[in-house]
Amino acid sequence: MGNWLSVNNTTYMSEKPWPRDGAQRWSTFELYPSWSGERHNVYEGLSYAKDDTYTETKREVVVKTKSHLPIDWTSYLDCHKEATTLATRFNRYAAHLSGDKIRFADSVISPICDVSDIMKITKLLGLITMNLHEDDNVLVEEYLKGNFLHFLSKWGEVRHSKCELLEAFAHFTHHESHGQLVVCNLKGIFNNGCFSLTNPTIHSSTGQFGSKDYRTAGISEVYRNHCCNFICNGLGLPRKNNEEKN
Ligand SMILES: [Zn+2]
């Protein structure tokens, strides 16, 4: 930081490149969150590739910062990585059954470089409770622009009428992993035949996917709530219907 007041919050360059364009990125983000939850807050921002401070590589992003409860960004990214691998396989198998596809948002971890001086002053005046600190790690993620919907709950309950593909995907992840995990809590946008999703939950037998991973109890509950549809049947997944619920 120089002698001038810093207006924006900024991050350092991400250590790892963005999955989609392979570029390391730094970001600048708003003073106040657009959404606040128990585990993280969401700020809107802009991201730039290394050495580019202008517009060529500009992307709209959201910057997620920790809130009241602890959050582990490594587990968050592990969930995205595992879900992306399974979605890529699922898209290939289900291509003849549905024209739509599933993907998960690009995201990277970056440390905060500058907390805006305006935020610091506002905090001194007692107008906000600021919980951003320089060098804290934040998650910078592709901005999912559109009608953001929660399609499937963390227990596999259907929250939206048009999500047969996502229900079949959850069943597919269970079958493909030989019952060792299930990907659920599917939320995001649907655009041009593609579900772009963020922050899924994975329940696993090993409990390796962070604090939202309810292990075998989570796997059983999602499976209990699942009811097969034509895509499950078309993929040859073991049939599961409502009569089997108990
Ligand atoms: Zn099914």
mmCIF file of C-alpha atoms and ligand atoms in Angstrom:
data_model
loop_
_atom_site.group_PDB
_atom_site.id
_atom_site.type_symbol
_atom_site.label_atom_id
_atom_site.label_comp_id
_atom_site.label_asym_id
_atom_site.label_seq_id
_atom_site.Cartn_x
_atom_site.Cartn_y
_atom_site.Cartn_z
ATOM 1 C CA MET A 1 0.000 0.000 0.000
ATOM 2 C CA GLY A 2 1.368 3.487 -0.863
ATOM 3 C CA ASN A 3 0.587 6.819 0.752
ATOM 4 C CA TRP A 4 -2.850 7.059 -0.777
ATOM 5 C CA LEU A 5 -6.014 5.807 0.836
ATOM 6 C CA SER A 6 -6.894 2.407 -0.614
ATOM 7 C CA VAL A 7 -10.497 2.399 -1.731
ATOM 8 C CA ASN A 8 -10.968 -1.244 -2.722
ATOM 9 C CA ASN A 9 -10.206 -4.540 -1.062
ATOM 10 C CA THR A 10 -7.671 -6.463 -3.126
ATOM 11 C CA THR A 11 -6.066 -9.886 -3.151
ATOM 12 C CA TYR A 12 -2.567 -10.972 -4.047
ATOM 13 C CA MET A 13 -2.032 -13.103 -7.117
ATOM 14 C CA SER A 14 -3.425 -16.604 -6.669
ATOM 15 C CA GLU A 15 -0.702 -19.207 -6.156
ATOM 16 C CA LYS A 16 -2.428 -21.614 -8.500
ATOM 17 C CA PRO A 17 -3.843 -20.803 -11.946
ATOM 18 C CA TRP A 18 -7.533 -20.731 -12.748
ATOM 19 C CA PRO A 19 -8.586 -24.132 -14.091
ATOM 20 C CA ARG A 20 -10.247 -22.762 -17.184
ATOM 21 C CA ASP A 21 -7.709 -20.291 -18.624
ATOM 22 C CA GLY A 22 -4.540 -21.362 -16.802
ATOM 23 C CA ALA A 23 -3.821 -17.787 -15.651
ATOM 24 C CA GLN A 24 -2.796 -16.701 -12.170
ATOM 25 C CA ARG A 25 -5.177 -13.949 -11.086
ATOM 26 C CA TRP A 26 -5.445 -11.104 -8.615
ATOM 27 C CA SER A 27 -8.769 -9.500 -7.704
ATOM 28 C CA THR A 28 -10.366 -6.395 -6.375
ATOM 29 C CA PHE A 29 -13.681 -6.561 -4.523
ATOM 30 C CA GLU A 30 -16.462 -4.488 -2.996
ATOM 31 C CA LEU A 31 -16.491 -2.949 0.472
ATOM 32 C CA TYR A 32 -19.638 -4.707 1.633
ATOM 33 C CA PRO A 33 -20.811 -8.271 1.056
ATOM 34 C CA SER A 34 -23.733 -8.942 -1.278
ATOM 35 C CA TRP A 35 -24.596 -12.037 0.786
ATOM 36 C CA SER A 36 -23.734 -13.154 4.317
ATOM 37 C CA GLY A 37 -23.983 -16.631 5.804
ATOM 38 C CA GLU A 38 -22.775 -18.475 8.884
ATOM 39 C CA ARG A 39 -19.638 -19.814 7.253
ATOM 40 C CA HIS A 40 -18.829 -17.290 4.558
ATOM 41 C CA ASN A 41 -19.641 -13.875 3.109
ATOM 42 C CA VAL A 42 -19.814 -13.138 -0.616
ATOM 43 C CA TYR A 43 -18.398 -9.960 -2.169
ATOM 44 C CA GLU A 44 -18.701 -9.044 -5.839
ATOM 45 C CA GLY A 45 -15.469 -8.188 -7.605
ATOM 46 C CA LEU A 46 -13.280 -8.228 -10.679
ATOM 47 C CA SER A 47 -10.324 -10.452 -11.412
ATOM 48 C CA TYR A 48 -7.354 -9.835 -13.703
ATOM 49 C CA ALA A 49 -4.660 -12.111 -15.063
ATOM 50 C CA LYS A 50 -1.059 -11.511 -14.030
ATOM 51 C CA ASP A 51 0.431 -8.205 -15.269
ATOM 52 C CA ASP A 52 -2.879 -7.033 -16.723
ATOM 53 C CA THR A 53 -4.472 -4.106 -14.906
ATOM 54 C CA TYR A 54 -6.813 -3.182 -17.715
ATOM 55 C CA THR A 55 -9.573 -5.004 -19.465
ATOM 56 C CA GLU A 56 -8.178 -7.767 -21.670
ATOM 57 C CA THR A 57 -8.485 -10.537 -19.113
ATOM 58 C CA LYS A 58 -11.066 -9.005 -16.781
ATOM 59 C CA ARG A 59 -13.591 -11.432 -15.305
ATOM 60 C CA GLU A 60 -16.480 -10.904 -12.958
ATOM 61 C CA VAL A 61 -15.916 -12.890 -9.774
ATOM 62 C CA VAL A 62 -17.234 -13.349 -6.275
ATOM 63 C CA VAL A 63 -14.816 -13.268 -3.368
ATOM 64 C CA LYS A 64 -15.810 -15.498 -0.454
ATOM 65 C CA THR A 65 -14.453 -14.628 2.986
ATOM 66 C CA LYS A 66 -14.869 -16.466 6.260
ATOM 67 C CA SER A 67 -17.792 -15.527 8.468
ATOM 68 C CA HIS A 68 -18.636 -16.500 12.081
ATOM 69 C CA LEU A 69 -18.067 -20.260 11.836
ATOM 70 C CA PRO A 70 -14.772 -21.755 10.658
ATOM 71 C CA ILE A 71 -14.456 -22.621 6.979
ATOM 72 C CA ASP A 72 -11.787 -24.698 5.305
ATOM 73 C CA TRP A 73 -11.139 -23.496 1.750
ATOM 74 C CA THR A 74 -9.021 -26.555 0.991
ATOM 75 C CA SER A 75 -12.025 -28.833 1.645
ATOM 76 C CA TYR A 76 -14.157 -26.472 -0.441
ATOM 77 C CA LEU A 77 -11.778 -26.849 -3.397
ATOM 78 C CA ASP A 78 -11.489 -30.614 -2.836
ATOM 79 C CA CYS A 79 -15.297 -30.874 -3.172
ATOM 80 C CA HIS A 80 -15.223 -28.846 -6.411
ATOM 81 C CA LYS A 81 -12.413 -30.974 -7.828
ATOM 82 C CA GLU A 82 -14.079 -34.304 -7.034
ATOM 83 C CA ALA A 83 -17.479 -33.054 -8.255
ATOM 84 C CA THR A 84 -15.896 -31.755 -11.489
ATOM 85 C CA THR A 85 -14.240 -35.105 -12.211
ATOM 86 C CA LEU A 86 -17.528 -36.959 -11.672
ATOM 87 C CA ALA A 87 -19.537 -34.385 -13.678
ATOM 88 C CA THR A 88 -17.175 -34.727 -16.661
ATOM 89 C CA ARG A 89 -17.693 -38.507 -16.653
ATOM 90 C CA PHE A 90 -21.448 -38.152 -16.102
ATOM 91 C CA ASN A 91 -21.820 -35.670 -18.998
ATOM 92 C CA ARG A 92 -20.185 -38.172 -21.315
ATOM 93 C CA TYR A 93 -22.404 -41.085 -20.231
ATOM 94 C CA ALA A 94 -25.630 -39.040 -20.174
ATOM 95 C CA ALA A 95 -25.074 -37.201 -23.469
ATOM 96 C CA HIS A 96 -27.527 -39.450 -25.341
ATOM 97 C CA LEU A 97 -30.232 -38.949 -22.671
ATOM 98 C CA SER A 98 -30.100 -35.203 -22.129
ATOM 99 C CA GLY A 99 -28.759 -32.293 -24.148
ATOM 100 C CA ASP A 100 -27.863 -30.502 -20.903
ATOM 101 C CA LYS A 101 -24.564 -30.609 -19.033
ATOM 102 C CA ILE A 102 -23.274 -30.085 -15.489
ATOM 103 C CA ARG A 103 -20.160 -28.165 -14.417
ATOM 104 C CA PHE A 104 -18.780 -26.575 -11.255
ATOM 105 C CA ALA A 105 -17.507 -22.997 -11.001
ATOM 106 C CA ASP A 106 -13.792 -22.222 -11.309
ATOM 107 C CA SER A 107 -12.237 -21.063 -8.060
ATOM 108 C CA VAL A 108 -8.823 -20.417 -6.498
ATOM 109 C CA ILE A 109 -7.487 -19.410 -3.089
ATOM 110 C CA SER A 110 -5.771 -16.010 -2.757
ATOM 111 C CA PRO A 111 -4.530 -14.086 0.290
ATOM 112 C CA ILE A 112 -5.913 -10.598 0.939
ATOM 113 C CA CYS A 113 -3.368 -7.926 0.001
ATOM 114 C CA ASP A 114 -5.143 -4.725 1.032
ATOM 115 C CA VAL A 115 -8.195 -4.164 3.186
ATOM 116 C CA SER A 116 -9.813 -0.912 2.071
ATOM 117 C CA ASP A 117 -8.981 2.081 4.270
ATOM 118 C CA ILE A 118 -12.608 3.133 3.921
ATOM 119 C CA MET A 119 -13.617 -0.118 5.634
ATOM 120 C CA LYS A 120 -11.088 0.483 8.386
ATOM 121 C CA ILE A 121 -12.371 4.032 8.981
ATOM 122 C CA THR A 122 -15.997 2.880 8.905
ATOM 123 C CA LYS A 123 -15.141 0.218 11.456
ATOM 124 C CA LEU A 124 -13.456 2.789 13.715
ATOM 125 C CA LEU A 125 -16.665 4.813 13.589
ATOM 126 C CA GLY A 126 -18.525 1.699 14.739
ATOM 127 C CA LEU A 127 -20.635 1.520 11.587
ATOM 128 C CA ILE A 128 -19.617 -2.006 10.529
ATOM 129 C CA THR A 129 -18.141 -5.110 12.088
ATOM 130 C CA MET A 130 -15.310 -5.877 9.750
ATOM 131 C CA ASN A 131 -13.845 -9.343 9.679
ATOM 132 C CA LEU A 132 -11.363 -8.967 6.832
ATOM 133 C CA HIS A 133 -7.679 -9.097 7.615
ATOM 134 C CA GLU A 134 -4.662 -8.663 5.387
ATOM 135 C CA ASP A 135 -3.017 -12.017 4.523
ATOM 136 C CA ASP A 136 -6.223 -13.976 5.347
ATOM 137 C CA ASN A 137 -6.977 -16.495 2.619
ATOM 138 C CA VAL A 138 -10.144 -15.920 0.623
ATOM 139 C CA LEU A 139 -11.752 -17.883 -2.170
ATOM 140 C CA VAL A 140 -12.065 -16.172 -5.552
ATOM 141 C CA GLU A 141 -14.695 -17.793 -7.717
ATOM 142 C CA GLU A 142 -16.253 -17.284 -11.131
ATOM 143 C CA TYR A 143 -19.432 -15.176 -10.816
ATOM 144 C CA LEU A 144 -22.461 -17.297 -11.678
ATOM 145 C CA LYS A 145 -24.600 -14.651 -13.314
ATOM 146 C CA GLY A 146 -28.304 -15.378 -13.652
ATOM 147 C CA ASN A 147 -31.191 -16.813 -11.702
ATOM 148 C CA PHE A 148 -29.392 -18.529 -8.805
ATOM 149 C CA LEU A 149 -31.373 -21.552 -7.589
ATOM 150 C CA HIS A 150 -30.979 -24.266 -4.983
ATOM 151 C CA PHE A 151 -31.866 -27.416 -6.913
ATOM 152 C CA LEU A 152 -31.040 -30.267 -4.535
ATOM 153 C CA SER A 153 -30.526 -30.048 -0.756
ATOM 154 C CA LYS A 154 -27.606 -31.467 1.223
ATOM 155 C CA TRP A 155 -29.873 -34.392 2.103
ATOM 156 C CA GLY A 156 -30.817 -34.995 -1.525
ATOM 157 C CA GLU A 157 -34.274 -33.422 -1.312
ATOM 158 C CA VAL A 158 -35.527 -31.971 -4.598
ATOM 159 C CA ARG A 159 -35.998 -28.212 -4.342
ATOM 160 C CA HIS A 160 -36.838 -27.432 -7.970
ATOM 161 C CA SER A 161 -39.048 -29.092 -10.550
ATOM 162 C CA LYS A 162 -36.575 -29.114 -13.437
ATOM 163 C CA CYS A 163 -33.618 -30.954 -12.047
ATOM 164 C CA GLU A 164 -33.918 -34.585 -13.187
ATOM 165 C CA LEU A 165 -30.391 -34.357 -14.571
ATOM 166 C CA LEU A 166 -29.018 -33.282 -11.169
ATOM 167 C CA GLU A 167 -30.962 -35.989 -9.330
ATOM 168 C CA ALA A 168 -29.524 -38.558 -11.722
ATOM 169 C CA PHE A 169 -26.058 -37.044 -11.242
ATOM 170 C CA ALA A 170 -26.312 -37.508 -7.455
ATOM 171 C CA HIS A 171 -27.316 -41.153 -7.976
ATOM 172 C CA PHE A 172 -24.505 -41.593 -10.524
ATOM 173 C CA THR A 173 -21.873 -40.308 -8.041
ATOM 174 C CA HIS A 174 -23.094 -42.841 -5.475
ATOM 175 C CA HIS A 175 -22.984 -45.715 -7.953
ATOM 176 C CA GLU A 176 -19.697 -44.692 -9.595
ATOM 177 C CA SER A 177 -17.954 -44.536 -6.187
ATOM 178 C CA HIS A 178 -19.357 -47.957 -5.178
ATOM 179 C CA GLY A 179 -21.410 -46.269 -2.461
ATOM 180 C CA GLN A 180 -18.359 -44.550 -0.928
ATOM 181 C CA LEU A 181 -19.620 -40.999 -1.536
ATOM 182 C CA VAL A 182 -22.458 -38.899 -2.903
ATOM 183 C CA VAL A 183 -22.375 -35.370 -4.363
ATOM 184 C CA CYS A 184 -25.397 -33.267 -3.323
ATOM 185 C CA ASN A 185 -26.393 -29.742 -2.199
ATOM 186 C CA LEU A 186 -26.471 -28.621 -5.820
ATOM 187 C CA LYS A 187 -27.045 -24.921 -6.398
ATOM 188 C CA GLY A 188 -26.239 -22.400 -9.098
ATOM 189 C CA ILE A 189 -27.616 -21.270 -12.439
ATOM 190 C CA PHE A 190 -28.928 -22.883 -15.606
ATOM 191 C CA ASN A 191 -27.890 -21.213 -18.844
ATOM 192 C CA ASN A 192 -27.698 -22.368 -22.474
ATOM 193 C CA GLY A 193 -28.154 -26.036 -21.606
ATOM 194 C CA CYS A 194 -25.623 -26.050 -18.779
ATOM 195 C CA PHE A 195 -25.976 -26.183 -15.001
ATOM 196 C CA SER A 196 -23.097 -24.148 -13.517
ATOM 197 C CA LEU A 197 -22.929 -25.051 -9.834
ATOM 198 C CA THR A 198 -21.018 -24.012 -6.742
ATOM 199 C CA ASN A 199 -20.173 -25.178 -3.233
ATOM 200 C CA PRO A 200 -21.584 -28.730 -3.361
ATOM 201 C CA THR A 201 -21.601 -31.044 -0.355
ATOM 202 C CA ILE A 202 -19.950 -34.443 -0.561
ATOM 203 C CA HIS A 203 -20.806 -37.047 2.044
ATOM 204 C CA SER A 204 -18.138 -39.763 2.083
ATOM 205 C CA SER A 205 -17.351 -42.938 3.995
ATOM 206 C CA THR A 206 -13.946 -41.458 4.913
ATOM 207 C CA GLY A 207 -15.289 -38.057 6.031
ATOM 208 C CA GLN A 208 -12.592 -36.325 3.958
ATOM 209 C CA PHE A 209 -14.718 -33.483 2.565
ATOM 210 C CA GLY A 210 -14.842 -31.078 5.494
ATOM 211 C CA SER A 211 -17.382 -30.125 8.122
ATOM 212 C CA LYS A 212 -20.426 -30.576 5.832
ATOM 213 C CA ASP A 213 -19.467 -34.227 5.182
ATOM 214 C CA TYR A 214 -21.859 -36.347 7.276
ATOM 215 C CA ARG A 215 -20.136 -39.575 6.265
ATOM 216 C CA THR A 216 -22.291 -42.709 5.884
ATOM 217 C CA ALA A 217 -25.274 -41.069 7.627
ATOM 218 C CA GLY A 218 -25.246 -38.388 4.880
ATOM 219 C CA ILE A 219 -24.831 -40.951 2.104
ATOM 220 C CA SER A 220 -27.767 -43.015 3.444
ATOM 221 C CA GLU A 221 -30.034 -40.004 3.826
ATOM 222 C CA VAL A 222 -29.397 -38.735 0.281
ATOM 223 C CA TYR A 223 -29.982 -42.215 -1.115
ATOM 224 C CA ARG A 224 -33.143 -42.588 0.978
ATOM 225 C CA ASN A 225 -34.541 -39.363 -0.493
ATOM 226 C CA HIS A 226 -33.671 -40.291 -4.066
ATOM 227 C CA CYS A 227 -36.238 -41.481 -6.580
ATOM 228 C CA CYS A 228 -34.979 -42.722 -9.955
ATOM 229 C CA ASN A 229 -36.022 -40.988 -13.164
ATOM 230 C CA PHE A 230 -35.632 -41.723 -16.874
ATOM 231 C CA ILE A 231 -31.992 -40.597 -16.894
ATOM 232 C CA CYS A 232 -31.059 -42.987 -14.034
ATOM 233 C CA ASN A 233 -32.856 -45.740 -15.933
ATOM 234 C CA GLY A 234 -31.166 -44.810 -19.216
ATOM 235 C CA LEU A 235 -27.763 -44.975 -17.501
ATOM 236 C CA GLY A 236 -28.583 -48.411 -16.120
ATOM 237 C CA LEU A 237 -28.210 -47.306 -12.476
ATOM 238 C CA PRO A 238 -29.679 -49.699 -9.869
ATOM 239 C CA ARG A 239 -33.327 -48.755 -9.580
ATOM 240 C CA LYS A 240 -34.375 -46.844 -6.469
ATOM 241 C CA ASN A 241 -37.969 -45.663 -6.075
ATOM 242 C CA ASN A 242 -40.275 -44.237 -3.424
ATOM 243 C CA GLU A 243 -41.575 -47.632 -2.315
ATOM 244 C CA GLU A 244 -38.122 -48.409 -1.007
ATOM 245 C CA LYS A 245 -38.215 -45.434 1.364
ATOM 246 C CA ASN A 246 -38.556 -46.321 5.027
HETATM 247 ZN ZN ZN B 1 -31.665 -42.839 -9.612
#
